[in-house]
Amino acid sequence: MSEHPLNNFLSLYSDSLKRLALNDSGFVFDPMTGQSFTVNPCGLELLKLMQKQKDVELINHQILAEFDITAEILERDFLEFSEQLRRYLK
Amino acid sequence: MKTASKKVHQLTVAITGMNARADNPGPGVAVARCLREVAKFEGKIIGLGYDVLDPGLFQTELTDAGYLLPYPSAGEHELLERLQYIQEQEQIDILIPCLDAEILSMIHLQDQIAELGITMLLPSEAQLQLRNKDRLHQFASSADVKTPKQTTITSSSFFYDCEKKGWSYPLVVKGQFYDAGIAHNPEQAVGLFHKIAAVWGMPILVQKLIEGDEVNLTGLGDGKGNLLGAVMMRKRAVTEKGKAWAGMTVHDEGLLQAAQKLVAALKWSGPLEVEMMRDKHGDYYLIEINPRFPAWIYLAKASGNNLPWTLLEMLQQQPLSKLTAPVAGTLFIRYAQEVIVSLADFEAMTMTGERAVELL
């Protein structure tokens, strides 16, 4: 696994990510804290992959294959998304 | 026990705490609602309050009768006399006290109230005092549960040099019975000290402010150390007094384990609410144990555990309805509603302390 900064995030928040309840509508609920938020289809897919994978390269690979998005934009958005998630996942 | 043979659904149940000011409601109305909505319940609910404007006294859909009680400051003798009078009118089987300030009097009077034919599920006086604010730290430590750093003071001069003694602002200034505020500097702290001391007396408690999420749990202690029917809630919106205006069921294993330890250590008997803070490191700090159902108890019923009903079953020594681990994500949103009171009812409550009897 590479030393990508997001791998550290995925490892650190693995348990918290796994407990999230994801609805296909994009509604996300944390049963431990009662927090809820909404994500777009790409964010939802990212969360689903993050619940299964701890390797950011594999996640990126699957997102790039599924969504019309460049690697640069995905990298930027993924980092921003992880920062937002840190605020919810304690 | 006099009422042990009576079926739960035929009981006459008196409930205190019928006050329901929108910013800080008492639990009584919610407890009555939990019982009234049990389809097989055919008994009577008697609302007991302390103020002529307590709405639950007049809510005919929830209470069959309403009576005023003397304030706790009037003394236990007056309370017992009033209960004797009400008992002659209503033949109450079970009393559910819902306010902190009356629990000690109810414990003192428990035997005499039982002689009237009224049963209650209460902790002992010793159990109640272990969770007093000035002893909570010591008790919680013995149960392996953290509390915020706390000290007791009798002079406001503490606030001018407390930073030299390892304290830092903001900190929490609390009364020994009720009321608390956050002070960001010595001036605010001194103001809070005098305001709280004037109402609730000395000493004043000073506590380290724990920043994080407040999480609450309600349940029933069986008196043997077991916590029954736990329901956990996180506030989603609060009133200016910090009371829940909206809240959601959660499943927080850390909170549950801490509450189980506390109930086991206390061998708590009766309803309770455990209030804790979870800080950013995931550590839990006990803030308070309230010796009663919380005002948000209807959420417990709505999420599968009708704890007031379970309390009646326990008191009647009957098999308990199934208790569940409530699913996280059930939300309540509180709202205010006007209760319409006829002049005859208002006059009767003002003059006699009871709702007018309907003449058919």
Coordinates of C-alpha atoms in Angstrom, one line a residue:
Chain A
M1 CA 0.0 0.0 0.0
S2 CA 1.4 3.5 -0.9
E3 CA 2.1 6.2 1.7
H4 CA -0.7 8.4 0.3
P5 CA -2.0 10.8 3.0
L6 CA -5.5 9.5 2.5
N7 CA -4.4 5.9 3.4
N8 CA -3.7 7.2 6.9
F9 CA -7.2 8.7 7.1
L10 CA -8.8 5.4 5.8
S11 CA -6.9 3.4 8.4
L12 CA -7.6 5.9 11.3
Y13 CA -11.3 6.2 10.6
S14 CA -11.9 2.6 9.4
D15 CA -14.3 1.7 12.3
S16 CA -16.1 5.0 12.1
L17 CA -16.6 4.7 8.3
K18 CA -17.9 1.1 8.6
R19 CA -20.7 2.0 11.1
L20 CA -22.2 4.6 8.8
A21 CA -25.6 3.8 7.4
L22 CA -25.7 4.7 3.7
N23 CA -28.9 5.2 1.8
D24 CA -29.0 5.1 -2.0
S25 CA -30.6 8.6 -1.9
G26 CA -27.3 9.9 -0.6
F27 CA -28.5 10.3 3.0
V28 CA -25.8 9.2 5.5
F29 CA -26.4 8.5 9.2
D30 CA -24.0 7.8 12.0
P31 CA -25.9 5.6 14.5
M32 CA -23.4 6.3 17.3
T33 CA -23.5 10.1 17.2
G34 CA -26.9 10.8 15.6
Q35 CA -25.2 12.9 13.0
S36 CA -26.5 12.9 9.5
F37 CA -25.5 14.5 6.2
T38 CA -26.0 14.1 2.5
V39 CA -23.6 13.3 -0.3
N40 CA -23.8 13.3 -4.1
P41 CA -23.6 10.1 -6.1
C42 CA -19.8 10.3 -6.4
G43 CA -19.5 10.9 -2.6
L44 CA -21.8 8.0 -1.9
E45 CA -19.7 5.7 -4.1
L46 CA -16.6 6.9 -2.4
L47 CA -18.1 6.2 1.0
K48 CA -19.2 2.7 -0.1
L49 CA -15.6 2.0 -1.3
M50 CA -14.1 3.5 1.8
Q51 CA -16.1 1.1 3.9
K52 CA -14.6 -1.8 2.1
Q53 CA -11.1 -0.6 1.1
K54 CA -8.2 0.9 3.0
D55 CA -6.1 1.6 -0.1
V56 CA -6.7 4.9 -1.8
E57 CA -5.2 3.8 -5.1
L58 CA -7.7 1.0 -5.5
I59 CA -10.6 3.4 -4.6
N60 CA -9.4 6.0 -7.1
H61 CA -9.1 3.3 -9.8
Q62 CA -12.7 2.3 -9.3
I63 CA -14.1 5.8 -9.2
L64 CA -12.2 6.9 -12.3
A65 CA -13.6 3.9 -14.1
E66 CA -17.2 4.7 -13.0
F67 CA -17.4 8.5 -13.1
D68 CA -16.5 11.1 -15.7
I69 CA -13.8 12.8 -13.6
T70 CA -10.1 13.4 -14.0
A71 CA -7.5 12.0 -11.6
E72 CA -6.5 15.6 -10.5
I73 CA -10.1 16.6 -9.7
L74 CA -10.7 13.3 -7.9
E75 CA -7.5 13.8 -5.8
R76 CA -8.6 17.3 -4.8
D77 CA -12.2 16.4 -4.1
F78 CA -11.2 13.2 -2.2
L79 CA -8.9 15.2 0.1
E80 CA -11.6 17.8 0.7
F81 CA -14.2 15.2 1.4
S82 CA -12.0 13.4 3.9
E83 CA -11.5 16.7 5.7
Q84 CA -15.2 17.2 5.9
L85 CA -15.7 13.6 7.1
R86 CA -13.2 14.2 9.9
R87 CA -15.6 16.7 11.4
Y88 CA -18.3 14.1 11.6
L89 CA -16.4 11.0 12.5
K90 CA -15.1 11.2 16.0
Chain B
M1 CA -48.0 -5.1 48.5
K2 CA -51.6 -4.0 48.4
T3 CA -51.8 -3.5 44.6
A4 CA -49.8 -6.6 43.6
S5 CA -52.9 -8.4 42.5
K6 CA -54.4 -5.6 40.4
K7 CA -53.8 -5.8 36.7
V8 CA -51.4 -3.2 35.3
H9 CA -54.0 -2.0 32.8
Q10 CA -56.5 -1.2 35.6
L11 CA -54.2 0.8 37.8
T12 CA -54.8 4.4 39.0
V13 CA -51.4 6.1 38.5
A14 CA -50.5 9.5 39.8
I15 CA -47.7 11.4 38.1
T16 CA -45.9 14.6 39.2
G17 CA -44.1 17.1 37.1
M18 CA -47.1 18.3 35.1
N19 CA -45.2 21.6 34.3
A20 CA -44.3 22.0 30.6
R21 CA -42.8 25.4 29.9
A22 CA -41.5 25.1 26.4
D23 CA -37.9 26.0 27.4
N24 CA -37.7 23.6 30.3
P25 CA -40.5 21.1 30.5
G26 CA -41.1 18.6 33.3
P27 CA -41.3 14.9 32.4
G28 CA -44.8 14.3 33.8
V29 CA -46.8 15.1 30.7
A30 CA -44.6 12.8 28.6
V31 CA -44.9 10.0 31.2
A32 CA -48.6 10.3 31.1
R33 CA -48.6 10.2 27.3
C34 CA -46.5 7.0 27.4
L35 CA -49.1 5.3 29.6
R36 CA -52.2 6.7 27.9
E37 CA -51.1 5.4 24.5
V38 CA -51.0 1.8 25.7
A39 CA -54.0 0.4 24.0
K40 CA -55.0 -1.9 26.8
F41 CA -54.7 0.7 29.5
E42 CA -58.1 1.3 31.1
G43 CA -56.9 2.8 34.4
K44 CA -56.8 6.4 35.5
I45 CA -54.0 8.9 35.3
I46 CA -53.9 11.6 38.0
G47 CA -51.8 14.7 37.2
L48 CA -50.0 16.3 40.2
G49 CA -48.4 19.7 39.8
Y50 CA -47.1 22.7 41.8
D51 CA -48.4 25.6 39.8
V52 CA -51.9 26.5 38.7
L53 CA -50.5 27.0 35.2
D54 CA -49.0 23.5 34.9
P55 CA -50.7 22.4 31.6
G56 CA -50.8 18.7 32.4
L57 CA -53.3 19.4 35.2
F58 CA -55.8 20.4 32.6
Q59 CA -55.0 18.1 29.7
T60 CA -58.1 15.9 29.8
E61 CA -56.8 13.6 27.0
L62 CA -53.9 12.7 29.3
T63 CA -55.1 13.1 32.9
D64 CA -58.4 12.1 34.4
A65 CA -57.9 14.5 37.3
G66 CA -55.4 17.2 38.3
Y67 CA -54.3 18.3 41.8
L68 CA -51.8 20.8 43.2
L69 CA -49.2 19.7 45.7
P70 CA -47.6 22.0 48.3
Y71 CA -44.1 23.1 47.3
P72 CA -41.3 20.9 48.8
S73 CA -40.3 23.9 51.0
A74 CA -43.7 23.7 52.8
G75 CA -42.4 20.5 54.4
E76 CA -43.1 16.8 54.2
H77 CA -46.0 16.8 56.7
E78 CA -47.9 19.1 54.4
L79 CA -47.1 16.9 51.4
L80 CA -48.3 13.8 53.2
E81 CA -51.5 15.5 54.3
R82 CA -52.2 16.6 50.7
L83 CA -51.5 13.1 49.4
Q84 CA -53.9 11.7 52.0
Y85 CA -56.7 14.0 50.7
I86 CA -56.0 13.2 47.1
Q87 CA -55.9 9.5 47.9
E88 CA -59.4 9.7 49.5
Q89 CA -60.7 11.1 46.2
E90 CA -58.8 9.0 43.7
Q91 CA -57.6 5.7 45.3
I92 CA -54.2 5.9 43.7
D93 CA -52.2 2.6 43.3
I94 CA -48.9 3.9 42.0
L95 CA -47.1 7.3 42.2
I96 CA -44.4 8.2 39.7
P97 CA -42.4 11.3 41.0
C98 CA -40.8 13.1 38.1
L99 CA -39.0 16.1 39.7
D100 CA -35.6 16.1 41.3
A101 CA -36.6 18.3 44.2
E102 CA -39.3 16.0 45.5
I103 CA -37.5 12.7 45.4
L104 CA -35.9 13.0 48.8
S105 CA -39.3 13.8 50.5
M106 CA -40.9 10.9 48.7
I107 CA -38.1 8.6 50.0
H108 CA -38.7 9.9 53.5
L109 CA -42.4 9.4 53.2
Q110 CA -42.3 6.2 51.3
D111 CA -43.6 4.0 54.2
Q112 CA -46.4 6.4 55.1
I113 CA -47.4 6.7 51.5
A114 CA -47.4 2.9 51.2
E115 CA -49.7 2.8 54.2
L116 CA -52.1 4.9 52.1
G117 CA -52.0 2.1 49.5
I118 CA -49.7 3.9 47.1
T119 CA -46.5 2.3 45.9
M120 CA -43.4 3.9 44.3
L121 CA -40.1 2.6 42.9
L122 CA -37.5 4.8 44.4
P123 CA -33.8 4.6 45.2
S124 CA -32.7 4.6 48.9
E125 CA -31.6 7.9 50.4
A126 CA -28.0 6.7 50.4
Q127 CA -28.2 5.8 46.7
L128 CA -29.8 9.2 46.0
Q129 CA -27.1 11.1 47.9
L130 CA -24.2 9.2 46.2
R131 CA -25.2 10.9 42.9
N132 CA -25.5 14.4 44.5
K133 CA -23.4 16.9 42.6
D134 CA -20.9 17.4 45.4
R135 CA -20.3 13.6 45.7
L136 CA -20.6 12.6 42.1
H137 CA -16.9 12.8 41.4
Q138 CA -16.0 10.5 44.3
F139 CA -18.7 8.0 43.5
A140 CA -18.0 7.9 39.7
S141 CA -14.3 7.3 40.3
S142 CA -15.2 4.3 42.5
A143 CA -17.3 3.0 39.5
D144 CA -14.4 3.6 37.1
V145 CA -16.3 6.4 35.3
K146 CA -14.6 9.8 34.6
T147 CA -16.1 13.1 35.7
P148 CA -14.8 16.6 34.8
K149 CA -12.3 18.0 37.3
Q150 CA -14.3 19.7 40.0
T151 CA -13.8 21.7 43.2
T152 CA -16.2 23.2 45.8
I153 CA -15.8 26.9 46.7
T154 CA -17.5 29.3 49.1
S155 CA -15.8 32.5 48.0
S156 CA -15.7 34.2 44.6
S157 CA -12.1 35.2 45.2
F158 CA -11.2 31.8 43.8
F159 CA -11.9 33.0 40.2
Y160 CA -9.2 35.7 40.3
D161 CA -6.2 33.4 41.0
C162 CA -7.6 30.0 39.9
E163 CA -5.3 30.0 36.8
K164 CA -2.3 29.8 39.1
K165 CA -3.9 26.7 40.6
G166 CA -4.2 24.8 37.3
W167 CA -7.6 26.0 36.2
S168 CA -8.3 27.7 32.8
Y169 CA -11.2 29.6 31.3
P170 CA -13.8 28.8 30.1
L171 CA -15.0 26.9 33.1
V172 CA -18.4 25.8 34.5
V173 CA -20.0 27.4 37.6
K174 CA -22.8 25.2 39.1
G175 CA -25.2 25.4 42.0
Q176 CA -25.3 22.4 44.4
F177 CA -28.8 21.5 43.4
Y178 CA -29.6 23.3 40.1
D179 CA -28.4 25.9 37.6
A180 CA -25.1 26.2 35.9
G181 CA -23.4 28.6 33.5
I182 CA -20.2 28.9 31.5
A183 CA -17.7 31.6 32.5
H184 CA -15.1 32.9 30.0
N185 CA -13.3 35.2 32.5
P186 CA -13.2 36.0 36.2
E187 CA -15.9 38.7 35.9
Q188 CA -18.4 36.4 34.3
A189 CA -17.5 33.7 36.9
V190 CA -18.1 36.0 39.8
G191 CA -21.4 37.2 38.4
L192 CA -22.5 33.5 38.0
F193 CA -21.3 32.7 41.5
H194 CA -23.4 35.4 43.1
K195 CA -26.5 34.7 40.9
I196 CA -26.5 31.0 41.6
A197 CA -25.6 31.3 45.3
A198 CA -28.5 33.8 45.9
V199 CA -31.0 31.2 44.6
W200 CA -29.5 27.8 45.5
G201 CA -27.1 28.7 48.4
M202 CA -23.5 27.6 49.1
P203 CA -21.3 25.9 48.3
I204 CA -20.8 26.6 44.6
L205 CA -19.2 24.0 42.4
V206 CA -16.5 24.8 39.7
Q207 CA -16.0 22.3 36.9
K208 CA -13.6 22.0 34.0
L209 CA -15.6 22.6 30.8
I210 CA -15.6 19.4 28.6
E211 CA -16.0 20.3 25.0
G212 CA -17.7 17.7 22.9
D213 CA -21.1 16.1 22.4
E214 CA -23.6 15.6 25.1
V215 CA -25.2 12.2 25.1
N216 CA -28.0 11.0 27.4
L217 CA -29.4 7.7 28.5
T218 CA -32.6 6.7 30.3
G219 CA -33.5 3.4 31.7
L220 CA -34.7 1.6 34.8
G221 CA -32.6 0.2 37.6
D222 CA -33.9 -3.1 39.1
G223 CA -32.3 -2.5 42.5
K224 CA -30.0 -5.5 41.9
G225 CA -27.5 -3.6 39.8
N226 CA -29.1 -4.2 36.3
L227 CA -30.0 -1.5 33.9
L228 CA -33.2 -2.3 32.0
G229 CA -34.5 -0.9 28.7
A230 CA -31.7 1.6 28.1
V231 CA -32.5 4.2 25.5
M232 CA -29.8 6.6 24.3
M233 CA -30.4 10.1 22.9
R234 CA -28.2 12.8 21.4
K235 CA -29.6 16.4 21.4
R236 CA -30.0 17.9 17.9
A237 CA -31.4 21.3 19.0
V238 CA -31.6 22.9 22.4
T239 CA -33.5 25.7 24.1
E240 CA -31.7 28.6 25.7
K241 CA -31.6 26.6 28.9
G242 CA -29.8 23.8 27.1
K243 CA -32.8 21.5 27.2
A244 CA -33.5 19.2 24.2
W245 CA -35.8 20.7 21.6
A246 CA -35.0 18.0 19.1
G247 CA -33.1 14.7 19.7
M248 CA -32.4 11.4 18.1
T249 CA -31.9 7.9 19.4
V250 CA -28.3 6.7 19.0
H251 CA -26.4 3.6 19.9
D252 CA -23.3 4.7 21.8
E253 CA -21.5 1.7 23.4
G254 CA -19.3 3.9 25.5
L255 CA -22.3 5.6 27.1
L256 CA -24.1 2.3 27.6
Q257 CA -21.1 0.7 29.3
A258 CA -20.6 3.7 31.6
A259 CA -24.3 3.8 32.6
Q260 CA -24.2 0.0 33.3
K261 CA -21.2 0.5 35.6
L262 CA -23.0 3.3 37.4
V263 CA -26.2 1.4 37.9
A264 CA -24.3 -1.7 39.0
A265 CA -22.3 0.3 41.6
L266 CA -25.4 2.1 42.9
K267 CA -27.7 -0.9 42.7
W268 CA -30.1 1.8 41.5
S269 CA -33.8 1.2 41.9
G270 CA -36.2 3.1 39.7
P271 CA -36.1 5.5 36.7
L272 CA -32.9 7.5 35.9
E273 CA -31.3 9.6 33.3
V274 CA -27.5 9.6 32.8
E275 CA -26.0 12.7 31.2
M276 CA -22.5 12.5 29.8
M277 CA -20.1 14.4 27.6
R278 CA -18.0 12.6 24.9
D279 CA -14.9 14.7 24.1
K280 CA -13.0 14.9 20.9
H281 CA -10.7 12.0 22.0
G282 CA -13.8 9.7 22.5
D283 CA -13.5 9.9 26.3
Y284 CA -16.7 10.0 28.3
Y285 CA -17.3 12.3 31.3
L286 CA -20.3 11.9 33.7
I287 CA -22.1 15.2 34.1
E288 CA -25.2 14.2 36.1
I289 CA -27.4 11.3 37.2
N290 CA -31.0 12.4 37.5
P291 CA -33.3 10.2 39.7
R292 CA -36.3 10.2 37.4
F293 CA -37.5 9.8 33.9
P294 CA -36.3 12.6 31.6
A295 CA -38.7 15.0 29.8
W296 CA -37.8 13.2 26.5
I297 CA -39.1 9.9 27.8
Y298 CA -41.7 9.7 25.1
L299 CA -38.8 9.0 22.6
A300 CA -38.1 5.8 24.6
K301 CA -41.7 4.7 24.1
A302 CA -41.7 5.7 20.4
S303 CA -38.5 3.7 19.8
G304 CA -39.8 0.5 21.4
N305 CA -39.2 0.7 25.2
N306 CA -42.2 2.1 27.0
L307 CA -40.3 2.5 30.3
P308 CA -43.1 4.1 32.3
W309 CA -45.2 1.0 31.4
T310 CA -42.4 -1.2 32.4
L311 CA -42.2 0.6 35.7
L312 CA -45.8 -0.3 36.4
E313 CA -45.1 -3.9 35.5
M314 CA -42.1 -4.0 37.9
L315 CA -44.2 -2.5 40.7
Q316 CA -47.0 -4.9 40.2
Q317 CA -44.5 -7.8 40.1
Q318 CA -45.8 -8.9 36.8
P319 CA -43.9 -10.2 33.8
L320 CA -42.2 -7.4 31.9
S321 CA -43.1 -6.5 28.3
K322 CA -40.3 -7.2 25.9
L323 CA -37.6 -4.6 26.1
T324 CA -35.5 -4.0 23.0
A325 CA -32.2 -2.3 22.0
P326 CA -33.8 0.7 20.2
V327 CA -32.8 1.3 16.6
A328 CA -30.7 4.5 16.2
G329 CA -32.1 7.3 14.1
T330 CA -35.6 7.9 15.6
L331 CA -35.9 11.7 15.9
F332 CA -38.2 13.8 18.1
I333 CA -38.9 17.4 17.5
R334 CA -40.7 19.2 20.4
Y335 CA -43.3 21.8 19.8
A336 CA -45.4 24.1 21.9
Q337 CA -49.2 23.8 21.9
E338 CA -51.9 25.8 23.8
V339 CA -54.0 24.0 26.3
I340 CA -57.5 25.6 26.6
V341 CA -58.8 25.8 30.1
S342 CA -62.4 26.8 31.0
L343 CA -62.9 29.5 33.6
A344 CA -64.5 27.0 35.8
D345 CA -61.5 24.7 35.7
F346 CA -59.1 27.6 36.2
E347 CA -61.1 28.9 39.1
A348 CA -61.3 25.5 40.7
M349 CA -57.6 24.9 40.4
T350 CA -56.8 28.3 41.8
M351 CA -59.2 28.1 44.7
T352 CA -59.1 24.4 45.7
G353 CA -56.0 23.1 43.9
E354 CA -58.0 20.6 41.8
R355 CA -59.7 20.4 38.5
A356 CA -63.4 20.9 38.5
V357 CA -65.4 17.7 38.6
E358 CA -67.4 17.2 35.5
L359 CA -71.2 17.0 36.2
L360 CA -72.9 14.8 33.7

